[in-house]
XYZ file of C-alpha atoms in Angstrom:
621
model
C -21.697 40.564 -28.613
C -21.780 41.056 -32.848
C -23.876 43.463 -35.132
C -26.884 41.625 -36.836
C -28.526 41.904 -39.193
C -32.569 41.563 -38.176
C -34.718 43.489 -40.288
C -34.511 45.139 -43.465
C -34.314 48.583 -42.618
C -30.969 48.491 -40.320
C -29.428 47.295 -43.846
C -29.861 50.432 -45.148
C -27.136 51.220 -43.145
C -23.990 52.133 -45.321
C -20.664 51.315 -44.046
C -18.668 53.794 -45.897
C -18.338 55.853 -43.935
C -17.462 54.171 -40.563
C -13.984 53.766 -40.025
C -11.678 50.770 -39.554
C -9.409 50.368 -37.065
C -7.131 51.383 -39.695
C -8.547 54.859 -39.279
C -8.788 55.036 -35.762
C -6.022 56.428 -33.232
C -5.042 54.135 -30.854
C -4.926 55.492 -28.146
C -2.860 53.101 -25.828
C 0.330 53.480 -27.697
C 2.957 50.881 -25.985
C 6.310 52.150 -24.960
C 9.448 51.315 -22.430
C 10.507 53.462 -20.780
C 13.596 54.080 -20.684
C 16.294 53.672 -17.579
C 17.752 56.951 -15.568
C 13.711 58.731 -16.496
C 13.205 57.148 -12.134
C 15.795 59.154 -11.484
C 15.881 57.345 -8.338
C 12.347 56.965 -6.399
C 12.166 55.362 -3.252
C 10.724 51.764 -2.612
C 8.283 52.749 0.328
C 7.570 49.414 1.024
C 11.798 48.252 1.438
C 13.340 50.603 3.414
C 11.426 48.987 7.493
C 8.304 50.556 9.085
C 7.923 54.394 9.372
C 8.598 55.702 12.384
C 6.303 56.915 14.904
C 3.542 59.132 14.714
C 4.426 62.343 16.332
C 2.673 64.488 18.625
C -0.661 66.715 17.468
C 0.142 70.553 17.273
C -2.453 73.038 18.582
C -5.404 73.916 15.164
C -4.725 76.773 13.638
C -8.733 76.910 12.975
C -10.675 77.317 15.826
C -14.330 75.783 16.253
C -16.855 78.613 17.216
C -14.542 81.338 16.518
C -13.462 83.624 14.449
C -15.143 84.440 11.140
C -13.815 80.259 10.948
C -17.466 79.367 12.343
C -19.655 76.659 10.820
C -21.987 78.696 7.953
C -25.579 76.638 6.335
C -25.070 76.393 2.520
C -27.362 75.335 0.787
C -27.504 72.161 -0.201
C -27.605 70.877 -3.782
C -27.836 67.250 -5.534
C -25.790 66.651 -8.137
C -27.107 64.845 -10.842
C -25.392 61.315 -11.969
C -23.929 60.580 -15.257
C -24.974 57.644 -16.964
C -22.966 55.607 -18.129
C -21.978 55.699 -22.226
C -23.106 51.497 -23.191
C -20.704 49.442 -25.112
C -20.731 46.304 -27.142
C -17.780 44.090 -27.053
C -16.153 43.224 -29.768
C -15.939 39.656 -31.853
C -13.378 37.855 -32.630
C -15.150 35.509 -34.982
C -17.146 36.080 -38.672
C -20.966 36.111 -39.143
C -23.557 34.126 -36.875
C -26.581 32.206 -38.224
C -30.269 32.578 -37.148
C -33.131 29.824 -37.291
C -36.186 30.353 -39.317
C -39.446 29.944 -38.128
C -39.962 26.829 -39.633
C -36.980 24.935 -37.861
C -34.302 25.665 -41.149
C -30.882 28.110 -40.751
C -29.669 30.568 -42.293
C -26.198 32.156 -41.900
C -26.662 36.216 -41.133
C -24.922 38.953 -43.275
C -21.527 38.997 -43.290
C -21.572 43.360 -41.166
C -17.888 45.014 -40.966
C -16.726 44.964 -37.948
C -15.123 48.348 -35.836
C -11.931 47.216 -34.076
C -10.261 49.288 -32.428
C -6.292 49.704 -34.108
C -4.609 48.380 -30.356
C -7.936 45.780 -29.342
C -5.139 43.027 -30.609
C -1.629 44.310 -30.139
C 0.341 42.111 -27.644
C 2.287 44.340 -24.774
C 5.653 42.752 -26.101
C 5.762 44.035 -29.487
C 6.923 47.848 -29.599
C 5.903 50.510 -32.173
C 7.679 51.803 -34.817
C 7.559 54.525 -33.896
C 7.706 55.942 -29.756
C 7.544 59.644 -29.356
C 6.740 61.401 -26.072
C 2.821 61.353 -26.203
C 3.298 57.703 -26.634
C 1.960 56.606 -23.286
C 4.243 54.851 -20.373
C 4.321 51.117 -19.165
C 6.066 51.862 -17.375
C 6.620 49.702 -14.154
C 7.845 51.791 -11.765
C 6.464 51.991 -8.311
C 6.296 56.005 -7.648
C 2.038 57.008 -7.617
C 2.471 57.607 -10.910
C 1.451 54.602 -11.782
C -1.469 54.618 -8.744
C -3.501 57.220 -9.557
C -5.874 58.125 -13.075
C -9.402 59.299 -13.491
C -12.484 59.511 -15.302
C -12.594 58.845 -18.895
C -12.404 62.771 -19.954
C -13.739 64.728 -23.327
C -11.334 64.124 -25.820
C -10.899 65.875 -28.882
C -8.753 62.892 -31.294
C -8.076 65.808 -33.615
C -5.580 66.672 -31.406
C -4.837 63.418 -30.377
C -1.758 63.149 -32.720
C 0.051 66.624 -30.896
C 1.649 66.852 -27.799
C 0.799 69.122 -25.997
C 4.696 69.957 -25.563
C 4.691 70.917 -28.949
C 2.167 73.937 -28.876
C 1.867 77.059 -28.170
C -1.463 77.384 -26.717
C -3.374 81.000 -24.627
C -5.518 82.046 -22.684
C -8.648 83.911 -24.205
C -6.343 86.775 -22.282
C -3.288 85.815 -23.374
C -1.726 84.482 -20.698
C 0.474 80.854 -22.068
C 2.135 79.528 -18.781
C -0.067 76.074 -19.125
C 0.403 72.964 -20.750
C -2.557 71.138 -21.892
C -4.230 69.508 -24.019
C -6.386 71.491 -25.484
C -7.225 75.320 -24.375
C -10.771 74.936 -25.924
C -12.562 72.952 -24.596
C -12.565 75.160 -20.966
C -16.797 76.318 -20.833
C -16.727 72.170 -20.884
C -14.609 71.831 -17.857
C -15.955 74.310 -16.354
C -19.648 73.143 -15.913
C -17.796 70.310 -14.693
C -16.263 72.170 -11.814
C -19.592 73.620 -11.017
C -21.279 70.656 -10.466
C -18.867 69.631 -7.993
C -18.924 72.717 -5.942
C -22.700 72.150 -4.678
C -21.357 68.351 -3.363
C -18.050 70.282 -2.000
C -19.970 72.256 0.747
C -17.310 72.464 3.926
C -14.575 73.588 1.105
C -17.175 76.749 -0.512
C -18.913 77.700 3.230
C -14.766 78.163 4.479
C -14.198 79.609 0.568
C -17.081 81.883 1.342
C -16.250 82.832 5.631
C -12.440 82.895 4.845
C -11.639 85.145 1.906
C -12.205 88.247 3.812
C -9.305 87.806 5.857
C -7.478 86.006 2.644
C -5.399 83.139 5.437
C -3.096 82.822 2.496
C -2.386 85.285 1.082
C 1.540 85.520 -0.041
C 1.693 81.856 -0.036
C 3.314 80.596 -3.223
C 1.760 76.636 -3.126
C 3.189 74.166 -5.493
C 0.927 71.115 -6.305
C 0.934 67.702 -6.901
C -2.330 65.696 -7.549
C -4.608 63.977 -9.557
C -6.835 67.117 -11.299
C -10.012 66.683 -11.252
C -12.733 68.281 -11.001
C -13.306 68.016 -7.309
C -9.091 69.398 -7.474
C -9.961 72.207 -9.203
C -12.871 73.363 -6.271
C -9.777 72.991 -4.166
C -6.774 74.532 -6.044
C -9.690 78.096 -6.898
C -10.643 78.079 -2.846
C -6.700 77.798 -2.085
C -6.775 81.372 -5.212
C -10.223 82.718 -2.860
C -8.027 82.269 0.159
C -5.171 84.236 -1.154
C -2.390 81.369 -2.489
C -0.673 81.346 -6.026
C -1.377 78.221 -7.031
C 0.891 75.840 -9.659
C 0.312 72.574 -10.384
C 0.672 68.626 -12.024
C -0.603 65.682 -12.255
C 0.925 62.494 -9.040
C -0.472 60.624 -12.720
C 0.020 59.850 -15.761
C -3.554 59.650 -16.396
C -5.419 61.552 -13.772
C -6.171 64.228 -16.003
C -9.174 65.305 -16.546
C -8.307 67.362 -20.409
C -10.943 69.058 -20.056
C -11.139 70.309 -16.523
C -6.981 71.257 -16.904
C -8.170 73.454 -19.941
C -10.815 75.278 -17.120
C -8.056 75.780 -14.818
C -5.757 77.538 -17.643
C -8.620 80.005 -18.639
C -9.155 80.958 -15.524
C -5.466 81.353 -14.927
C -4.087 78.192 -13.384
C -0.541 77.815 -14.069
C -1.394 73.867 -14.939
C 1.314 71.467 -17.181
C -0.348 68.026 -16.725
C -3.669 66.373 -18.995
C -4.729 62.875 -20.230
C -1.836 60.220 -21.283
C 1.780 61.638 -20.317
C 4.164 59.848 -21.506
C 7.435 59.144 -17.393
C 9.024 61.637 -19.228
C 6.548 64.057 -19.780
C 5.137 63.715 -15.938
C 8.129 64.462 -14.423
C 8.805 67.488 -17.390
C 5.627 68.468 -16.451
C 6.571 69.000 -12.775
C 9.690 70.913 -13.115
C 8.077 73.349 -15.126
C 5.949 74.232 -12.221
C 8.217 74.719 -9.614
C 12.045 76.036 -12.216
C 9.893 78.952 -12.715
C 11.955 82.279 -13.058
C 10.455 85.755 -10.818
C 8.806 82.432 -8.532
C 9.043 80.633 -6.040
C 7.335 78.374 -3.734
C 6.579 78.338 0.357
C 4.257 75.761 0.354
C 4.219 71.878 -1.264
C 0.572 70.161 -1.324
C 1.514 66.660 -2.110
C 0.082 63.047 -2.805
C 2.153 60.230 -3.369
C 5.376 62.201 -3.332
C 7.073 62.541 -6.593
C 6.564 66.396 -6.149
C 8.671 66.823 -2.542
C 11.053 63.934 -4.065
C 11.745 65.649 -6.955
C 12.833 69.492 -5.289
C 14.693 67.295 -2.822
C 16.508 65.805 -5.827
C 16.804 68.956 -8.353
C 15.989 72.219 -5.497
C 17.537 71.461 -2.507
C 17.672 75.143 -1.421
C 14.239 76.039 -2.270
C 13.371 74.384 0.702
C 15.005 77.458 2.766
C 11.604 79.339 2.075
C 9.562 76.410 2.082
C 7.279 76.841 5.322
C 5.482 73.508 4.703
C 4.165 70.103 3.088
C 0.898 68.613 2.803
C 1.257 65.319 1.748
C -2.171 62.761 2.535
C -1.354 59.337 0.332
C -0.069 56.288 2.334
C 2.780 56.940 -0.330
C 4.207 60.183 0.173
C 3.825 60.201 3.871
C 6.502 56.984 4.370
C 8.681 58.720 2.488
C 8.357 61.750 4.691
C 9.042 59.731 7.473
C 11.667 57.893 5.748
C 13.467 61.665 5.768
C 12.028 63.107 9.396
C 14.109 59.459 10.153
C 17.593 59.828 8.424
C 17.290 63.542 9.424
C 17.308 65.033 6.219
C 13.598 66.242 6.483
C 14.077 69.895 6.685
C 10.552 71.406 6.901
C 7.448 70.437 8.818
C 4.603 68.649 7.051
C 1.855 67.000 7.933
C 0.150 64.003 7.437
C -3.313 64.245 5.916
C -2.927 60.809 5.175
C -3.946 59.743 8.888
C -5.902 62.519 10.405
C -9.403 60.683 10.944
C -11.823 62.610 7.587
C -8.905 60.955 5.429
C -9.067 57.637 6.806
C -12.511 57.278 7.748
C -14.099 58.676 5.369
C -12.043 58.512 1.766
C -10.920 55.588 2.621
C -13.863 53.907 4.214
C -17.082 54.715 2.834
C -15.925 55.953 -0.486
C -14.368 53.243 -1.749
C -17.572 50.960 -0.399
C -19.687 53.340 -2.581
C -17.114 53.192 -5.817
C -15.900 49.369 -6.327
C -18.920 48.334 -7.602
C -19.675 51.443 -9.643
C -18.274 54.896 -11.325
C -19.776 58.603 -9.615
C -18.846 61.849 -10.978
C -20.030 64.125 -14.387
C -18.845 63.266 -18.103
C -17.764 59.535 -16.941
C -17.727 56.734 -19.834
C -15.753 54.071 -18.355
C -17.516 53.415 -14.656
C -15.442 50.782 -13.347
C -15.536 47.410 -11.732
C -19.340 46.756 -12.220
C -19.498 48.310 -16.065
C -15.513 47.750 -17.072
C -16.867 44.172 -17.012
C -20.177 43.984 -16.594
C -20.203 41.250 -13.697
C -22.744 40.344 -11.918
C -22.234 40.871 -8.851
C -23.910 37.823 -6.760
C -23.187 34.733 -6.624
C -19.630 35.827 -7.418
C -16.714 34.231 -5.447
C -15.064 37.992 -4.205
C -11.787 37.491 -1.877
C -10.271 41.242 -0.391
C -7.067 40.715 0.141
C -6.808 43.374 2.864
C -9.113 44.602 5.892
C -7.989 48.007 6.052
C -9.965 50.969 5.388
C -10.137 50.388 2.545
C -10.933 46.665 2.276
C -13.230 47.208 4.951
C -16.064 49.297 2.251
C -14.850 46.904 -0.773
C -15.835 44.109 1.282
C -19.066 45.346 2.490
C -19.994 46.754 -0.865
C -19.465 43.370 -2.161
C -21.223 41.850 0.355
C -23.800 43.237 0.330
C -24.440 42.825 -3.873
C -25.024 38.579 -3.042
C -20.865 37.779 -3.610
C -19.130 35.307 -1.511
C -16.977 37.613 0.434
C -13.430 36.372 1.562
C -10.740 38.035 3.296
C -6.506 37.905 3.298
C -5.144 39.478 6.003
C -1.775 39.795 7.989
C -3.361 41.846 10.766
C -4.585 38.921 13.540
C -6.391 42.799 15.189
C -8.358 43.567 11.373
C -8.636 39.510 10.379
C -11.192 39.408 13.855
C -12.897 42.667 12.884
C -13.460 40.441 9.440
C -14.485 36.998 11.288
C -17.157 39.348 13.235
C -18.054 41.686 10.679
C -19.156 37.402 8.909
C -16.397 37.026 6.333
C -14.675 33.692 5.669
C -10.091 34.691 6.684
C -8.421 32.828 4.221
C -4.802 32.664 2.850
C -5.553 33.373 -0.518
C -3.142 30.522 -2.076
C -5.952 28.349 -0.624
C -8.294 29.827 -2.818
C -7.341 31.207 -5.865
C -8.288 28.800 -8.247
C -12.491 28.977 -7.395
C -13.134 32.726 -6.989
C -13.598 34.952 -10.221
C -12.709 38.419 -8.053
C -9.469 39.396 -6.918
C -9.264 43.041 -5.388
C -6.019 43.731 -3.113
C -6.138 46.903 -0.199
C -3.366 46.521 1.177
C -0.633 49.250 0.043
C 1.880 46.461 -0.088
C 3.982 44.669 -3.119
C 3.740 41.623 -4.609
C -0.025 40.613 -3.079
C -0.346 38.637 -5.765
C 2.964 36.869 -7.659
C 2.921 35.489 -11.325
C 1.464 32.152 -9.205
C -1.944 32.570 -7.848
C -1.602 34.354 -11.554
C -1.088 30.979 -13.710
C -3.770 29.502 -10.838
C -6.612 31.978 -11.467
C -9.283 30.135 -12.785
C -10.441 31.028 -16.413
C -12.491 34.796 -16.747
C -11.103 35.457 -13.091
C -11.091 39.335 -12.309
C -8.504 41.294 -10.707
C -8.022 44.856 -10.118
C -6.287 46.623 -6.671
C -7.323 49.250 -4.365
C -4.703 50.404 -2.805
C -2.523 52.713 -3.387
C 0.585 51.861 -5.537
C 0.194 50.109 -7.838
C 2.668 47.321 -7.398
C 0.034 44.727 -5.583
C -0.071 43.096 -8.354
C 2.872 41.093 -10.473
C 2.019 42.741 -13.087
C 5.102 42.626 -14.548
C 5.345 38.999 -14.260
C 2.375 39.032 -17.154
C 4.584 40.894 -19.940
C 6.160 38.149 -21.083
C 6.189 36.180 -24.920
C 4.277 33.461 -24.032
C 1.393 36.257 -22.717
C -1.296 38.157 -24.539
C -2.267 40.635 -23.946
C -6.041 42.022 -25.727
C -7.372 45.717 -25.058
C -10.721 44.624 -24.519
C -11.617 48.687 -24.078
C -10.181 51.332 -22.085
C -8.740 50.217 -18.796
C -9.914 46.337 -19.863
C -7.334 43.743 -20.613
C -7.662 39.939 -21.662
C -4.274 38.416 -20.089
C -3.923 35.561 -22.365
C -2.846 32.118 -21.306
C -1.061 29.714 -24.485
C -4.000 26.555 -23.948
C -6.856 29.696 -24.139
C -7.524 29.837 -20.650
C -7.705 33.905 -19.474
C -7.798 35.816 -16.752
C -8.880 40.398 -16.588
C -7.502 42.885 -15.600
C -8.351 46.041 -15.038
C -6.421 49.348 -14.849
C -2.733 47.123 -15.951
C -3.256 47.182 -12.042
C -3.560 50.950 -11.308
C -6.014 52.494 -8.709
C -8.943 50.926 -10.126
C -11.598 53.630 -9.223
C -9.464 56.803 -10.615
C -8.356 54.869 -13.434
C -11.689 53.886 -14.562
C -13.982 56.433 -12.980
C -14.039 59.050 -9.734
C -15.674 58.829 -7.075
C -18.034 60.704 -4.757
C -17.260 64.093 -5.040
C -18.955 64.684 -1.574
C -16.312 62.378 -0.295
C -12.874 64.556 -1.628
C -14.482 67.400 -0.109
C -13.134 65.817 3.278
C -9.677 65.263 2.291
C -9.224 68.636 0.293
C -11.147 70.797 3.252
C -8.730 68.986 5.002
C -5.964 70.022 2.915
C -7.169 73.434 3.086
C -6.787 73.641 6.166
C -3.617 71.788 6.957
C -2.022 74.376 4.826
C -3.605 77.527 6.124
C -2.251 75.313 10.152
C 1.344 75.511 8.674
C 1.442 78.287 6.448
C -0.031 80.567 9.638
C 1.952 78.698 12.928
C 4.542 80.729 14.671
C 8.034 80.479 14.091
C 9.002 77.341 16.492
C 5.292 75.811 16.189
C 6.463 73.357 14.276
C 9.684 71.589 14.158
C 11.237 69.396 11.063
C 8.902 66.422 11.915
C 5.515 64.694 10.382
C 2.764 66.274 12.586
C -0.619 64.345 12.898
C -3.471 66.637 11.993
C -4.516 68.322 15.236
C -7.888 66.514 16.197
C -10.063 69.733 17.136
C -9.132 70.079 13.108
C -10.722 66.789 12.014
C -14.034 67.621 14.418
C -14.518 71.160 12.344
C -13.765 69.457 9.080
C -16.761 67.658 9.636
C -18.811 69.968 10.879
C -18.974 71.935 8.323
C -20.253 68.622 6.205
C -23.557 68.413 8.065
C -25.756 70.987 7.451
C -26.469 68.969 4.266
C -27.752 67.150 5.652
C -29.271 69.070 7.723
C -28.506 67.847 11.248
C -28.139 69.332 14.503
C -25.156 69.083 16.878
C -26.064 68.097 20.487
C -24.436 70.952 22.670
C -22.643 69.538 26.075
C -24.540 71.593 29.265
C -21.281 73.231 32.044
C -22.089 70.641 33.988
C -21.657 67.641 31.850
C -18.539 69.086 30.222
C -17.536 69.623 32.973
C -18.554 65.838 33.949
C -16.409 64.566 31.096
C -13.298 66.968 31.705
C -13.664 68.377 28.462
C -14.110 72.251 26.337
C -17.596 72.438 25.319
C -16.220 73.261 22.190
C -13.781 70.344 21.983
C -11.920 69.102 20.917
C -14.217 65.365 22.600
C -12.384 62.281 22.009
C -8.921 61.150 22.279
C -6.520 61.707 19.844
C -5.643 57.678 20.525
C -9.143 56.779 19.569
C -10.446 55.675 16.027
C -13.515 56.053 15.320
C -14.292 52.382 14.387
C -17.831 51.811 12.495
C -17.730 48.670 14.963
C -17.079 47.179 18.717
C -13.185 48.319 19.119
C -11.685 45.343 18.828
C -8.628 47.472 20.118
C -9.912 48.123 23.445
C -10.534 44.279 24.244
C -5.926 43.780 24.318
C -5.248 46.586 25.952
């Protein structure tokens, strides 16, 4: 809504000091990534289905044994940051006022602040393309799948690529590459707040730092770098590991957190807004360093693992294992295993109970509507569009754990929710949960919001985009950016209009427009962050998986992909219960014998799926 002068006092504001569009830096200059930067990535969706899950192994950490027993932390509630209120720019001139006597007077015209890229069409390239420009690559890598909250940025540094800077921390160390080391104090405050919502990691750090289970471990990581990841990295360091880290996505880094890590002595190579070339350069700087050889990999999306296989295959002679948390990365690992090319053991964290049932379900249920975390000035679906959900018709593509969480949240807000599914079991669950199962082409003309949650490719193609109603909101909650065919929208007949950060209007020749969020990338991490407590569960699982693989005796794990041991899942859950002042019931010896269980677990067989409603799969066994 345009700014109007409604009182004489407001007229006293001088506009000469207000920067115009040409004075503001273009936050999202458009570039096109040249061919060859992708280095032959694997498309996990074109190589067939993944191999069957491998048998689980015995855990290194046992519940109730040793120093890793249950510790009751003091729960402290994390304050929720408020979102910055923004107004939409108007394209029209002055507006009119209606006086009390009924006459109409024209309002005074004011200069409007417009961002330089507000009307820029994506099919026009800027005159100068540099490394600092953001890539518009449409690759299927996880680099385009993850992103994070709006970071604190210093606009004076925006014009200089971090690769062209010489930065050192207060101790004189310069083995890092970030946006601005001066933001370290701000980043440290975010990390300290995140620690309060990550009780299991803090408990693990306190209990295991004495025995240093990761002493001698050299972990190279590639994940989205946020305050929650920083807590994980500092926990690994407290347990004895050395870490070098890069971001798994060009938009995922919180610059202030990267600065705090660099100031704390971590070798971090990442900043928000990397180009595709920057992305691979940062990974290479983590891996290719004189006098340092990684022996553990923590990956999110498989790009780091792929890079080492591509450029430094001999490094795998000293690498003990890989921990992978994403569906895309796990799929790549299964492909390597099936082809006989996986030369080290790998732990599939993505399909662990703690990842599927908490990160995927509960996280998406809460994060689809609004943003969480500290320092966030750009939240998502609600905040990016200012949409009211009550009465809106929404179609959720996919009813897995992510789809279940999104559908439940939208239904609770009063939306009319449709679901699309290919799996009859998940489809029946959607029906029994009260949702109408449809094909996308049946409702595409009438729905107000389309949300993809499948992990597949080309779920929403150009045909569907052409048929959408004016003002339809399109977004993706799946891991990969391939679900919405964004590439088909970059054509001369369509106009792209940047409304605000991560919000674009795509305008058809007849004036119809759709609202595309985060350019089809993962919505919650592109426009904000996710609940810290949920990330604590996933991060603790990652830490224990690293401990397990690093300390496993020779021969326990073959060159294959393994699921997380059930007992380790239970241990992760138990570390989070004290936050709720929850008290577990203990089996008696007689009860344990009757059930055929060990008193200390595991309490469920590996095939048990922990469904939140009727376990429909059992109906068909």
